[in-house]
Short mmCIF file of C-alpha atoms and ligand atoms in Angstrom, two decimals:
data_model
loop_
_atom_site.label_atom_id
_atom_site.label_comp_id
_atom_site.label_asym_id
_atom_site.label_seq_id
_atom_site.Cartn_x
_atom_site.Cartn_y
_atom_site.Cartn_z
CA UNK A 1 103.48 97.32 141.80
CA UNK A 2 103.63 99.27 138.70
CA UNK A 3 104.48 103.16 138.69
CA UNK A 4 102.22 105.09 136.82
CA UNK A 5 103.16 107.52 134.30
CA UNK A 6 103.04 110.93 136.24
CA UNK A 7 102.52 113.22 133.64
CA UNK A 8 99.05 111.74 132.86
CA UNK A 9 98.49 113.21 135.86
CA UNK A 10 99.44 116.78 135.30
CA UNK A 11 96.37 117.21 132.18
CA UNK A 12 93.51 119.21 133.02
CA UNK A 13 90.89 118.01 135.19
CA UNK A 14 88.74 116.34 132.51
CA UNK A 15 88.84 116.33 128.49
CA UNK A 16 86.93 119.52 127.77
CA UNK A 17 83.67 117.94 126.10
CA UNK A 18 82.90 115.77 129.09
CA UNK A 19 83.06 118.80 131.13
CA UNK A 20 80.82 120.44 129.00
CA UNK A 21 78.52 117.43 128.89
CA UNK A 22 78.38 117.37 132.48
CA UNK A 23 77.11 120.42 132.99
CA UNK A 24 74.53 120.19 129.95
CA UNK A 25 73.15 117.22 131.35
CA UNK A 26 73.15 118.54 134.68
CA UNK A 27 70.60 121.65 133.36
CA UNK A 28 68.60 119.66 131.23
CA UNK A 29 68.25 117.23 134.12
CA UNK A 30 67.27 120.08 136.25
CA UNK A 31 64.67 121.62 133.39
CA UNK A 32 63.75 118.53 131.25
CA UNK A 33 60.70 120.57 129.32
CA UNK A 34 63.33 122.96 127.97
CA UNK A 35 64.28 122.37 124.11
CA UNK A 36 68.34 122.51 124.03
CA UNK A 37 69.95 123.49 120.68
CA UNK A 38 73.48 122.31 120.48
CA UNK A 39 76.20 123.79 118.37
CA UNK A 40 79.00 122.92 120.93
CA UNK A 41 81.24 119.89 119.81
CA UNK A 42 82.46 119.62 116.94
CA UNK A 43 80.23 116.78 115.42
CA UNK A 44 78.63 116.76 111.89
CA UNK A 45 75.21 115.50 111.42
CA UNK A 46 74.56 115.30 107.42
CA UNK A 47 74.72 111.23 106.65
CA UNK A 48 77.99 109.86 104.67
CA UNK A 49 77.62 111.22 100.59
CA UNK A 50 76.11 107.98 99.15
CA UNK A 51 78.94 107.13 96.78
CA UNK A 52 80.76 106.33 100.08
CA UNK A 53 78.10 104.28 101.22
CA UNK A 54 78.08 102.42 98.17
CA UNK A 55 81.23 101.85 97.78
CA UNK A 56 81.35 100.53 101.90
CA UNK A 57 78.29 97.94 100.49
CA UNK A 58 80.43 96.65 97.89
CA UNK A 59 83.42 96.32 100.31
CA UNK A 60 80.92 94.40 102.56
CA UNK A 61 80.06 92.15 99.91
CA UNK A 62 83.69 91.65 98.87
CA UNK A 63 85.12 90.40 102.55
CA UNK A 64 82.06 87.80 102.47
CA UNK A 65 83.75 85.93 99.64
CA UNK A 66 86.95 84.00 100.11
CA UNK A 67 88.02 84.72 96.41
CA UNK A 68 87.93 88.69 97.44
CA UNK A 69 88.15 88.81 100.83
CA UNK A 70 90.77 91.62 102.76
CA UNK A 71 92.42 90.76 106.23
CA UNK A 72 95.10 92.67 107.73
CA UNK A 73 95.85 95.38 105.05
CA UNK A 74 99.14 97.48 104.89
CA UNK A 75 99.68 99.23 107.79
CA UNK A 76 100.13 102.59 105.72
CA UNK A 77 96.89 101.99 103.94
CA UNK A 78 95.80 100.73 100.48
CA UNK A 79 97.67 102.31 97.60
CA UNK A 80 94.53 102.90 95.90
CA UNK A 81 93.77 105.55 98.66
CA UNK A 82 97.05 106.71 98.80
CA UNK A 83 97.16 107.64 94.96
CA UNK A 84 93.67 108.75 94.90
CA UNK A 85 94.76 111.40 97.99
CA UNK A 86 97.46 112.19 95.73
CA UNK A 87 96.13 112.98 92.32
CA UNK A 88 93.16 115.29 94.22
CA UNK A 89 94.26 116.69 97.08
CA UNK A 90 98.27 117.28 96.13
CA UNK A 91 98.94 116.59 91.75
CA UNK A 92 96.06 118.87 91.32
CA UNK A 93 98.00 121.91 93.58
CA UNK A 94 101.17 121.08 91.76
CA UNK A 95 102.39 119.42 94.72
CA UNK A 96 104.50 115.79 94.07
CA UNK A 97 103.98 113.12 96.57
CA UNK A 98 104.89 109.46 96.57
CA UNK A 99 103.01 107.08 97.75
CA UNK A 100 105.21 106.19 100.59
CA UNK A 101 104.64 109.94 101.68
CA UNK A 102 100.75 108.88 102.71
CA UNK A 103 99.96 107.16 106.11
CA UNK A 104 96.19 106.43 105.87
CA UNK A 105 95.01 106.33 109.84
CA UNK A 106 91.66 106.24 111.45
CA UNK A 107 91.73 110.18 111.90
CA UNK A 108 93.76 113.52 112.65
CA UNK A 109 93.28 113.32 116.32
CA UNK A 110 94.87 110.00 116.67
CA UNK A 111 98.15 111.29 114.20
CA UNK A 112 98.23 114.82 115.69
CA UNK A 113 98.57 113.11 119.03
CA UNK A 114 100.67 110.16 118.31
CA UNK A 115 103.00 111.98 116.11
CA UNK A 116 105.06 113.67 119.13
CA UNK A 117 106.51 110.10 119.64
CA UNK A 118 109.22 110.89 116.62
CA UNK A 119 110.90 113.62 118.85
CA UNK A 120 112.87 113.62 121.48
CA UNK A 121 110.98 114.83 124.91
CA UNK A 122 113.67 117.91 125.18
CA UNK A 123 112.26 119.56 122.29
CA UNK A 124 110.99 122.99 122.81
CA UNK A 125 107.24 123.37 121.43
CA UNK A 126 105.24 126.12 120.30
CA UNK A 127 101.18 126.32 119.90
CA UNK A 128 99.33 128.86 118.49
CA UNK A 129 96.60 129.82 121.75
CA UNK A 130 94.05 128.96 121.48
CA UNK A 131 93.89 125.65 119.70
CA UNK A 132 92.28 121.94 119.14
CA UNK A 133 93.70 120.69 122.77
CA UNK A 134 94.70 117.13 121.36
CA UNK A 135 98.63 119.10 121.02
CA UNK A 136 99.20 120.70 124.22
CA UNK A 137 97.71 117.72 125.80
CA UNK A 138 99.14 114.86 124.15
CA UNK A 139 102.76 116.63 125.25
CA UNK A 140 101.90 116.83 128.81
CA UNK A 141 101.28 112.57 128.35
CA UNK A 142 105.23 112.50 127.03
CA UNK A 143 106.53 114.70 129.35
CA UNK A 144 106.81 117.45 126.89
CA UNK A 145 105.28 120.33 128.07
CA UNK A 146 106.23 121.07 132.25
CA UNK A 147 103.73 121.66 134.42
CA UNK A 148 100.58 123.12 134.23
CA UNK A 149 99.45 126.43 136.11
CA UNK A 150 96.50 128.17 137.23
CA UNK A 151 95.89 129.76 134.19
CA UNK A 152 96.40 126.51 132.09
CA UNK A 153 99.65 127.12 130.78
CA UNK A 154 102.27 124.66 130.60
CA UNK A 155 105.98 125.59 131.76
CA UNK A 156 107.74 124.04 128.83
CA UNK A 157 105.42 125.54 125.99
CA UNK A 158 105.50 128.54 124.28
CA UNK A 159 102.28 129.76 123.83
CA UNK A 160 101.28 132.42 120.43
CA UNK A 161 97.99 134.23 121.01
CA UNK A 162 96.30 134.95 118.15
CA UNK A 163 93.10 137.11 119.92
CA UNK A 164 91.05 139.99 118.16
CA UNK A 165 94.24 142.69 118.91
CA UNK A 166 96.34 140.61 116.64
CA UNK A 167 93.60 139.72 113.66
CA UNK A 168 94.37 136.08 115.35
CA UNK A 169 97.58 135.83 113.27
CA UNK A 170 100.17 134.32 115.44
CA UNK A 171 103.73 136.13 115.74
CA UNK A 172 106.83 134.12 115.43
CA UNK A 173 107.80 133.21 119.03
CA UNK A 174 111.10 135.56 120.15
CA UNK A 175 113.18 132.37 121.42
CA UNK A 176 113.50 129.40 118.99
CA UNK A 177 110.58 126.52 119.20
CA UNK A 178 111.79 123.31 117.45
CA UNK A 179 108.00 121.62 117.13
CA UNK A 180 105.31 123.90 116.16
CA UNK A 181 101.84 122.81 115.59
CA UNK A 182 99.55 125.04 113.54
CA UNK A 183 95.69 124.65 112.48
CA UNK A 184 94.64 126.08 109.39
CA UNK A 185 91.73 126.57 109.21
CA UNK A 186 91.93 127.11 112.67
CA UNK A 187 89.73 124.80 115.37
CA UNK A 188 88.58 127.04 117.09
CA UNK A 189 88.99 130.38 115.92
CA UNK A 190 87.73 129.96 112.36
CA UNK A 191 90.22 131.82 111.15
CA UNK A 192 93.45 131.44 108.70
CA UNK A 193 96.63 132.69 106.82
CA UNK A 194 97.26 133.88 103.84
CA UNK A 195 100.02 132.32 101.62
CA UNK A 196 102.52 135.11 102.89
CA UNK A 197 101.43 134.58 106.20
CA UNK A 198 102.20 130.74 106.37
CA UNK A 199 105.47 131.45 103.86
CA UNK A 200 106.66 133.19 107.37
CA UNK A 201 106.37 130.19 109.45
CA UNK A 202 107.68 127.74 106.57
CA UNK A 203 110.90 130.13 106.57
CA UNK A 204 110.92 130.76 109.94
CA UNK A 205 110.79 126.64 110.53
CA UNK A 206 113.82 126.75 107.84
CA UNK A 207 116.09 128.81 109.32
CA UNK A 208 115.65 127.44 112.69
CA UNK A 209 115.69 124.04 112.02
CA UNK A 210 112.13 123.12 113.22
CA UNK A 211 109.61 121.25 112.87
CA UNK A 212 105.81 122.02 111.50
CA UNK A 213 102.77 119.60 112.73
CA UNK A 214 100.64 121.42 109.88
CA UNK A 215 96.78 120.27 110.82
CA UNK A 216 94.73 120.79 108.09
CA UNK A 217 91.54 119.08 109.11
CA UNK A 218 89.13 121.93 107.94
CA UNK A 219 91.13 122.42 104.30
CA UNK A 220 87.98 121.40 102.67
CA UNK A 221 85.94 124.20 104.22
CA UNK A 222 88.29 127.27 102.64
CA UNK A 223 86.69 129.50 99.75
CA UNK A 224 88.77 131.95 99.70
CA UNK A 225 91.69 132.16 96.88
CA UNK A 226 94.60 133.06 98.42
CA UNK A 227 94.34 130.63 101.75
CA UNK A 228 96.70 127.49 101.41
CA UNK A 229 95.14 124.38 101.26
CA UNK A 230 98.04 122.73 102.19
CA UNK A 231 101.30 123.63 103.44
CA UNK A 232 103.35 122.79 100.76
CA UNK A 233 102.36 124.87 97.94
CA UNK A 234 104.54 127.38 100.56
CA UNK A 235 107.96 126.80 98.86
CA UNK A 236 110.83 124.17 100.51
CA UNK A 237 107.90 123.55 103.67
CA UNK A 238 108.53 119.63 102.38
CA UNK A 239 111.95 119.72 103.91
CA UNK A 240 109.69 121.27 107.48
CA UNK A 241 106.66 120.16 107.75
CA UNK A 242 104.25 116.94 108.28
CA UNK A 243 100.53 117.65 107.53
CA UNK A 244 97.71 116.02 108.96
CA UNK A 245 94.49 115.83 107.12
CA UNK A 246 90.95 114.20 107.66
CA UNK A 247 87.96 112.74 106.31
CA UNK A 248 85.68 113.59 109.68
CA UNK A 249 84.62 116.84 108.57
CA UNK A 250 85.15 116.47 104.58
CA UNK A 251 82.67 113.49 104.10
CA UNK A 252 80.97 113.34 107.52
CA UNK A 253 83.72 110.82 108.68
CA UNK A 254 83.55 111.26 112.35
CA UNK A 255 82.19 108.17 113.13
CA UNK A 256 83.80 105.83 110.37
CA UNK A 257 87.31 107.39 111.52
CA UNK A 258 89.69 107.37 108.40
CA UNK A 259 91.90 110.49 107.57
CA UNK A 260 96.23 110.48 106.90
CA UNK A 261 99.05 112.27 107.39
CA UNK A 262 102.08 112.99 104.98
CA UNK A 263 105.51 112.57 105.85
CA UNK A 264 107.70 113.93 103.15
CA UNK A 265 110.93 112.17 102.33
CA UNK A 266 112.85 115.24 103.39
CA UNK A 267 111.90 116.05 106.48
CA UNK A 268 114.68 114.96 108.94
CA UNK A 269 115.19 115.84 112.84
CA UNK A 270 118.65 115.79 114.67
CA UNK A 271 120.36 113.51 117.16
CA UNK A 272 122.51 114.34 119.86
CA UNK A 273 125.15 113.89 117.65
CA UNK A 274 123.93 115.98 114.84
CA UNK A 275 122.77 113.41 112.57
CA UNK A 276 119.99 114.18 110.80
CA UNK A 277 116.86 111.46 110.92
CA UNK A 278 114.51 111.32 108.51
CA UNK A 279 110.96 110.77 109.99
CA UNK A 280 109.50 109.08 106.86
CA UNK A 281 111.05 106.15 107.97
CA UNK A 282 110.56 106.14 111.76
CA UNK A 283 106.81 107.00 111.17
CA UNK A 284 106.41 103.84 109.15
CA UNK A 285 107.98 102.06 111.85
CA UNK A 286 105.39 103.17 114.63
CA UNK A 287 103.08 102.57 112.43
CA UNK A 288 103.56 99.33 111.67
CA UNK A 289 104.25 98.63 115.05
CA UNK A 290 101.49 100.01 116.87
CA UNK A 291 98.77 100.21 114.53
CA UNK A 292 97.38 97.81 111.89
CA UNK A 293 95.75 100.29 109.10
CA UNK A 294 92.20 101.53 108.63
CA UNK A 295 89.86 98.89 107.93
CA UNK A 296 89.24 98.43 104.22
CA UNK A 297 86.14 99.07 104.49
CA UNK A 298 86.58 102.49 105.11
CA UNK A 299 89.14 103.22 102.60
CA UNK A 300 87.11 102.06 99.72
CA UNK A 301 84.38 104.56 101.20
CA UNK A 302 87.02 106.88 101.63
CA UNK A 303 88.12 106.37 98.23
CA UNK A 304 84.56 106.98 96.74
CA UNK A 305 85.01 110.56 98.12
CA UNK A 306 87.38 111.48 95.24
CA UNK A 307 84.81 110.31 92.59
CA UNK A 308 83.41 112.45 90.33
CA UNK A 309 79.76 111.53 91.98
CA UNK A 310 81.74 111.38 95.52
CA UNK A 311 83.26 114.80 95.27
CA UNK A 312 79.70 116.23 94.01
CA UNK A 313 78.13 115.32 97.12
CA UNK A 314 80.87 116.26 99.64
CA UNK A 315 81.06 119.78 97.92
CA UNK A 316 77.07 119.95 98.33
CA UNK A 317 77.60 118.71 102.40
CA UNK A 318 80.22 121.68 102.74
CA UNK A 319 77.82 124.33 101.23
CA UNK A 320 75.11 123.20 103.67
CA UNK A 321 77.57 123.83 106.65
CA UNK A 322 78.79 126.86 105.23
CA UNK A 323 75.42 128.00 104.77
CA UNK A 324 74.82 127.41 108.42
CA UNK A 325 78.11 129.82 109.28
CA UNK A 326 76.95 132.26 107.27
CA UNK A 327 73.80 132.25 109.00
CA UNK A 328 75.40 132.24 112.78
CA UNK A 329 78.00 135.02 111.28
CA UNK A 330 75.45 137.04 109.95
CA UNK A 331 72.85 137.11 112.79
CA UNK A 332 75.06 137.33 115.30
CA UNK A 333 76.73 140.46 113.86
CA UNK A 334 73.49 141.48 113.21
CA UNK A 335 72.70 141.29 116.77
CA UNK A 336 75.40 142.98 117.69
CA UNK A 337 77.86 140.89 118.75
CA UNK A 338 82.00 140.84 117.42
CA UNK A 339 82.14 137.07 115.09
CA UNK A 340 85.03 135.47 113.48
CA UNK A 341 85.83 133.18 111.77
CA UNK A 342 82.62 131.23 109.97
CA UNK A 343 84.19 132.36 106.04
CA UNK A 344 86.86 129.67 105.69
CA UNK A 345 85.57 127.48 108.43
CA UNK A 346 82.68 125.92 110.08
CA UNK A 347 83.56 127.47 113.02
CA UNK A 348 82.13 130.74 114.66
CA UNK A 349 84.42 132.86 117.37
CA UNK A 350 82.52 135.19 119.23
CA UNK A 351 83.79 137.70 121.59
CA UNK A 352 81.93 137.24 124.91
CA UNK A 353 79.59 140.60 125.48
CA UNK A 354 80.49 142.94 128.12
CA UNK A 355 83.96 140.85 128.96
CA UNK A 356 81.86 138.29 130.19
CA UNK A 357 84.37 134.96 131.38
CA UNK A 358 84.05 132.28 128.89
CA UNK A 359 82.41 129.97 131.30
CA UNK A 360 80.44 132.47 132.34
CA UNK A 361 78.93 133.00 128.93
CA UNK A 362 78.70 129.84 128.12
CA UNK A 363 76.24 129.20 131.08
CA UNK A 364 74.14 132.31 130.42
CA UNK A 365 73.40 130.82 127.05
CA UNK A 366 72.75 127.44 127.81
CA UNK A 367 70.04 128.74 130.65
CA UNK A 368 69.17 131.95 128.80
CA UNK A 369 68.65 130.31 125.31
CA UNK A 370 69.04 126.96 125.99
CA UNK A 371 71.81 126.80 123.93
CA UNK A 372 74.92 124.70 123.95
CA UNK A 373 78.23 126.58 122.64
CA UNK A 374 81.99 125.87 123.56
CA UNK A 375 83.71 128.17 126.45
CA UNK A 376 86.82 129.71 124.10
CA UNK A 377 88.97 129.29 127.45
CA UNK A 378 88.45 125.49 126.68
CA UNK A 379 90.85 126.02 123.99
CA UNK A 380 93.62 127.46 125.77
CA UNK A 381 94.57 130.87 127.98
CA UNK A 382 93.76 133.24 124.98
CA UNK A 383 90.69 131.71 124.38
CA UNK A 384 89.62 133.74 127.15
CA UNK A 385 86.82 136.03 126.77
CA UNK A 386 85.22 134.07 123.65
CA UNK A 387 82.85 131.35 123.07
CA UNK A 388 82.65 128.98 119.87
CA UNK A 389 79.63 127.74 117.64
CA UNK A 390 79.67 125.41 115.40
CA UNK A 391 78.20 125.39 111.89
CA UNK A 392 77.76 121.47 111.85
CA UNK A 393 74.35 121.74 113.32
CA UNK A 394 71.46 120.93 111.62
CA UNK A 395 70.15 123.90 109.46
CA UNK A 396 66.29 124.40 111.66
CA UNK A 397 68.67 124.58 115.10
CA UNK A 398 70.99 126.96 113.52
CA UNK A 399 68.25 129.65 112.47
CA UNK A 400 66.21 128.99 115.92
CA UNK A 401 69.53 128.98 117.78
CA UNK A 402 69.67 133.01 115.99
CA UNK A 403 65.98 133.41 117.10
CA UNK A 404 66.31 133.07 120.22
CA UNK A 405 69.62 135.24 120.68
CA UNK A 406 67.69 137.74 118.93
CA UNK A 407 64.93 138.00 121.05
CA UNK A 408 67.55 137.55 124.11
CA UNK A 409 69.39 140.32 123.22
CA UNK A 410 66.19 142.01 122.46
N1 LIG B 501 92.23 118.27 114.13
C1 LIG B 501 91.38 119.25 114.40
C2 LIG B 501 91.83 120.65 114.31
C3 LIG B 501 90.08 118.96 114.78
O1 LIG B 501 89.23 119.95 115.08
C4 LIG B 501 89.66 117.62 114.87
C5 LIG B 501 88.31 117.25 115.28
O2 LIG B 501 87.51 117.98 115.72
C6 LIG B 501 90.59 116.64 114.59
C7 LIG B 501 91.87 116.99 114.22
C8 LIG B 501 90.22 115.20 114.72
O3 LIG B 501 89.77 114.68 113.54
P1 LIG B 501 89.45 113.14 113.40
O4 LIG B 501 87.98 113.00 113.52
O5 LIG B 501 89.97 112.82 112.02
O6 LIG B 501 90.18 112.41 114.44
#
């Protein structure tokens, strides 16, 4: 008989949506005349900017031709995404990439938890807590993390709170992490760093020899000036850092699934020996092994985003959901409650009232208010204590989702 792999078996009870979607369909089952207004998962729900689907139409038409038809594609992706990613979202920051640099996938959350595979299980890891779950959990799968405890935190990780007391900015860890994964802007907290803020972990990753899983899935969503949009406009961070970007929340992408990840030429990790590696190379070659490129479909739609027309319409999608934040941030303060985040992100990170558990909030709104939020402790042991909203929602459930929690908090 086959062995299993035992550390599948020390993850959390269940993925933290389904939980959540367990017990939303278990109240509305319960009260089926009650109207419930979800801002819990992460989900857009504006439709793809049309230059996308136009440009998906024409890719249609082109595979029902022999004379222009597409089968396998390059396992990194088409080099007319690639460059496209390049001149936009790096030339135009003064950042140089190659094209080899660009691994076009079918999203973040498929890289961010595949791209552990590169290092060697003994590494020490660090995550900023609370944050997306896809890294702590992905290293329990490989054996990275140790075992889990009551309070959800694994053995082998060092965890970085970034709560209210801190302004959510993570301290370096006091004993050296060699993989650190940071969000920015964070899922969930809303929040980010400043360009001295993430020069600390860029130098902190250089002088320790470590690694940076930089997730910068919400980089669309920042207005502010001096935020990073990626991490290497911080000096020397190509030598430290991968970053993972996606098209989910950029161009409503969540259900076409296309978004990359760049792998600078420098970036290296040590044997046992002391040689150093460069993971350019060895991400190419679990690539091509185990994964045969985003269909080209969805890189010519992907490609429309960086149109003139294309980039129109995302920026038009991302003021409608930071519109919504504004309105969650504002209202919310407004009825009295502490917010975060919701400025540089379409995320909202409220304190729970009265110290109020996170679960225990959660279920007070969803039978209070009928409304369906995230439990902060969802995201990790520091995520105690708050609750998240997201601004994805459609625009008439975000201001009657602030109606109600008016009138509930009288
Ligand atoms: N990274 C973060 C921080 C996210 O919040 C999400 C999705 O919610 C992802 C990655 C996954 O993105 P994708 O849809 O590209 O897999």
């Amino acid at each position: 008989m086959a062995s299993v792999n035992e550390y599948f078996l020390r993850l959390p009870g269940s993925y933290l949506f389904s939980d959540i979607a367990k017990r939303v369909s278990a109240y509305q089952a319960a009260n089926p005349e009650r109207k419930l207004i979800r801002l819990g998962i992460g989900d857009v729900t504006r439709p793809l900017p049309p230059a996308c689907i136009q440009a998906m139409h024409q890719a249609v038409e082109e595979l029902a031709s022999a004379d222009t038809f597409h089968g396998y594609g390059p396992e990194q992706g088409y080099s007319f995404l690639a460059e496209a990613i390049i001149r936009h979202d790096y030339a135009s920051r003064g950042i140089d990439l190659t094209p080899s640099e660009v691994f076009i996938s079918d999203g973040a959350k498929s890289d961010t938890g595949n791209i552990g595979e590169l290092l060697s299980q003994d590494c020490n890891m660090g995550v900023t807590d609370p944050v997306y779950p896809v890294y702590v959990d992905s290293n329990i799968m490989s054996g990275r993390a140790g075992t889990l405890d009551a309070e959800g935190r694994c053995s082998r990780i060092t965890y970085l709170p970034c709560t209210a007391a801190n302004g959510f900015i993570p301290q370096l860890p006091e004993h050296r992490v060699e993989l650190i994964y940071l969000c920015y802007p964070n899922n969930p907290t809303g929040t980010t760093l400043t360009h001295e803020q993430l020069k600390k972990w860029v130098d902190y990753a250089l002088e320790n020899d470590a690694l940076i899983i930089f997730d910068a899935a919400y980089e669309a969503y920042i207005q502010e000036n001096n935020v990073p949009h990626s991490i290497y406009e911080i000096e020397e961070a190509r030598k430290v850092a991968i970053e993972i970007r996606s098209f989910s929340k950029t161009a409503g992408f969540t259900g076409v699934r296309c978004g990359y990840t760049i792998v600078p030429r420098e970036v290296t990790a040590t044997t046992t020996d002391g040689r150093r590696i460069p993971l350019n190379p060895l991400w190419l070659r679990r690539q091509c092994t185990k994964f045969n490129g985003a269909s080209y479909i969805t890189q010519r739609g992907a490609a429309a985003i960086y149109t003139p027309e294309g980039q129109q319409q995302i920026r038009e999608t991302i003021r409608y959901y930071m519109e919504n934040a504004r309105i969650l941030r504002e209202n919310l303060q407004q009825a009295g409650l502490e917010v975060y985040g919701g400025v540089n992100a379409p995320y909202i990170w409220l304190k729970t009232p009265d110290n109020m558990d996170s679960w225990k909030f959660f279920e007070t709104l969803l039978q209070e208010v009928n409304l369906v939020s995230t439990p902060g402790v969802g995201f990790g042991p520091s995520g105690e204590g708050y609750l998240r909203l997201t601004a994805f929602g459609r625009r008439e459930d975000c201001t009657e989702a602030m109606r109600r929690i008016r009138d509930w908090m009288g």
